[in-house]
Coordinates of C-alpha atoms in Angstrom, one line a residue:
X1 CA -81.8 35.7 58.8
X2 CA -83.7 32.7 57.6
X3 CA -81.5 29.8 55.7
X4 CA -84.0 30.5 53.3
X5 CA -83.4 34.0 52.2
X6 CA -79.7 33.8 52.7
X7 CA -79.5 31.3 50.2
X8 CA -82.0 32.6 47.9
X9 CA -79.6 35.4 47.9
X10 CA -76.5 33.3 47.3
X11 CA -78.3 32.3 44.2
X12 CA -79.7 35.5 43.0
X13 CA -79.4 36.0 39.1
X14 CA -78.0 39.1 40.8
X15 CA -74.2 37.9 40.2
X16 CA -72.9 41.2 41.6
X17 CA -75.3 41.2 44.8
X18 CA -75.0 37.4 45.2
X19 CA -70.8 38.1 44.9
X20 CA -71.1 40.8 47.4
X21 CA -73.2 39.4 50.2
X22 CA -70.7 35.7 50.2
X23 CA -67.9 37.7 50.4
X24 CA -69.9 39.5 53.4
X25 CA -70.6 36.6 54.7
X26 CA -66.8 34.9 54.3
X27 CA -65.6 37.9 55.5
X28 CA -68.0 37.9 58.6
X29 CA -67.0 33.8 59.2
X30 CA -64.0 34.7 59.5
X31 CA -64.3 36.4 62.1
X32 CA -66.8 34.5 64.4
X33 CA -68.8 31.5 63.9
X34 CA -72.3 33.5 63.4
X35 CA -72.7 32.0 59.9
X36 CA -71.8 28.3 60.9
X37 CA -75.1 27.1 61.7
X38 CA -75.9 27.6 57.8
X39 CA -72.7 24.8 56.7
X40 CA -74.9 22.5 55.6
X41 CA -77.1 24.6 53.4
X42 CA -73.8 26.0 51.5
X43 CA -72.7 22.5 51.1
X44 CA -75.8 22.3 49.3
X45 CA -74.8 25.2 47.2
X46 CA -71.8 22.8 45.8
X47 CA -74.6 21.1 43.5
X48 CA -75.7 23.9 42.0
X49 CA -75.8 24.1 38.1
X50 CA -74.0 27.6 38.2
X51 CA -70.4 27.5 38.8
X52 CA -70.7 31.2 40.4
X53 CA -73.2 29.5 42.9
X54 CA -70.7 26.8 43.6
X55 CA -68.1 29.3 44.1
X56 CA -69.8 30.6 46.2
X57 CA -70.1 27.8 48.6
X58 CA -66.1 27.2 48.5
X59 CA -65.9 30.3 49.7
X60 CA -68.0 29.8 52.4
X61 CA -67.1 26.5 53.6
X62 CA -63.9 27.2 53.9
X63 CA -64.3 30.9 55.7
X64 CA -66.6 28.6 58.1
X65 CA -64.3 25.3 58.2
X66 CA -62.6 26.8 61.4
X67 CA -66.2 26.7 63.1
X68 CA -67.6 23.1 62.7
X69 CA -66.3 19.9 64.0
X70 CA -63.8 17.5 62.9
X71 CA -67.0 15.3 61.9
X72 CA -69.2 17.8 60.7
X73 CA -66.9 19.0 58.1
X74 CA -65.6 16.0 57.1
X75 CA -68.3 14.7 56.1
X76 CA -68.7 17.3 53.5
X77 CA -65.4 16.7 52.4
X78 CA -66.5 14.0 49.6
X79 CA -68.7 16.9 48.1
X80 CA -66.1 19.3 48.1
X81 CA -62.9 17.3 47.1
X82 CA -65.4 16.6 43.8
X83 CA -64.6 20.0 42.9
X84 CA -61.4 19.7 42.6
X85 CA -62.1 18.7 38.9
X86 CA -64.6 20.6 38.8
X87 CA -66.3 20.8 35.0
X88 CA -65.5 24.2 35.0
X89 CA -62.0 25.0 35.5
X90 CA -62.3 28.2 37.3
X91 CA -64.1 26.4 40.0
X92 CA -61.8 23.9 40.3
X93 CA -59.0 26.6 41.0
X94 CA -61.3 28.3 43.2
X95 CA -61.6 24.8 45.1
X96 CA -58.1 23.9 44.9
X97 CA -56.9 27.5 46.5
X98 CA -59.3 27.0 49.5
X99 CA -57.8 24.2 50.4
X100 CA -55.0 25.9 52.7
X101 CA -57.8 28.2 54.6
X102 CA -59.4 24.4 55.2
X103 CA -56.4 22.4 56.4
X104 CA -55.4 25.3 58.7
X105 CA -58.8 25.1 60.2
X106 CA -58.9 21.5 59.8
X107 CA -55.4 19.8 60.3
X108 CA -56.6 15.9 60.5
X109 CA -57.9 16.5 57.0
X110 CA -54.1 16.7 55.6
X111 CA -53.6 13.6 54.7
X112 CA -56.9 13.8 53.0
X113 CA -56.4 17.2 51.2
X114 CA -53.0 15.7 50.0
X115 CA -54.2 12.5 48.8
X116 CA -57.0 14.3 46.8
X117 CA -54.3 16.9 45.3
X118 CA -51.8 14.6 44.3
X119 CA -54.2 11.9 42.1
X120 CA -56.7 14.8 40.4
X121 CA -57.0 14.0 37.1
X122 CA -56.7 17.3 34.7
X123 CA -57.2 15.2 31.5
X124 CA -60.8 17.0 31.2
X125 CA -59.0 20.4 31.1
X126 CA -58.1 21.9 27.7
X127 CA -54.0 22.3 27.6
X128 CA -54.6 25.7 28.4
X129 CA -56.4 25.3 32.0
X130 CA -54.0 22.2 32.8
X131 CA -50.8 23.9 34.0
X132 CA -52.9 26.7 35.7
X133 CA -54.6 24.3 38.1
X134 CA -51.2 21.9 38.4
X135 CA -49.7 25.2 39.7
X136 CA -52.4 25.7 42.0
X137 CA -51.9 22.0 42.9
X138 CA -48.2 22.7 43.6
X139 CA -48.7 26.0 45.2
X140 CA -51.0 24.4 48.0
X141 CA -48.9 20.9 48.3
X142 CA -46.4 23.2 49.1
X143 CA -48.7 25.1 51.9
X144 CA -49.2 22.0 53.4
X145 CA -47.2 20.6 56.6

């Protein structure tokens, strides 16, 4: 398939199609690397203005994260770790629960993935949201060797 029309897809207005086909895709990356030459175009996807779309692309990254290089994904780890506070809370959680699926692929980015957990500022979260994502903070500091 053409990056094109797999991302064009990812995007769809579609939410149920676009849903279906990353969690084909995730599923699919789990499994073998087939979908890892297309890392860099769902990194993309984490600047999208929807917060499905950048779903999405958590999703994928981290299905793919066993795939790339040390290098390769680290260097989309700045993009990524944004999303940790993200704007929209559900992303955020979405980002934050990923992270295990990403330091099992990616060990040396411990340190990092800890770091990043342990200084997120929730103040931007309604009192609602905040102890939701601090017990998906918890939940993956505890995950982590």
């Amino acid at each position: 398939m053409e990056p094109s029309n797999c991302i064009a897809r990812l995007t769809s207005r579609d939410a149920k199609d676009a849903r279906a086909w990353a969690d084909q895709i995730a599923a699919e990356s789990r499994e073998s690397s087939r979908w890892a030459p297309y890392l860099a175009d769902f990194a993309a996807l984490l600047r999208h203005k929807n917060s499905l779309v950048r779903n999405r692309a958590i999703s994928l990254l981290a299905a793919n994260a066993r795939w790339a290089s040390a290098e390769a994904f680290e260097a989309l780890m700045d993009e990524f770790f944004r999303h940790v506070t993200d704007e929209k809370p559900i992303t955020a959680r979405q980002c934050i629960q990923a992270l295990p699926e990403i330091a099992a692929a990616q060990p040396r980015l411990i340190p990092r993935i800890r770091r990043t957990l342990e200084h997120a500022d929730l103040s931007r979260y309604r009192d609602s949201m905040q102890p939701l994502i601090l017990k998906d903070i918890t939940a993956v500091l505890g995950q982590l060797p």
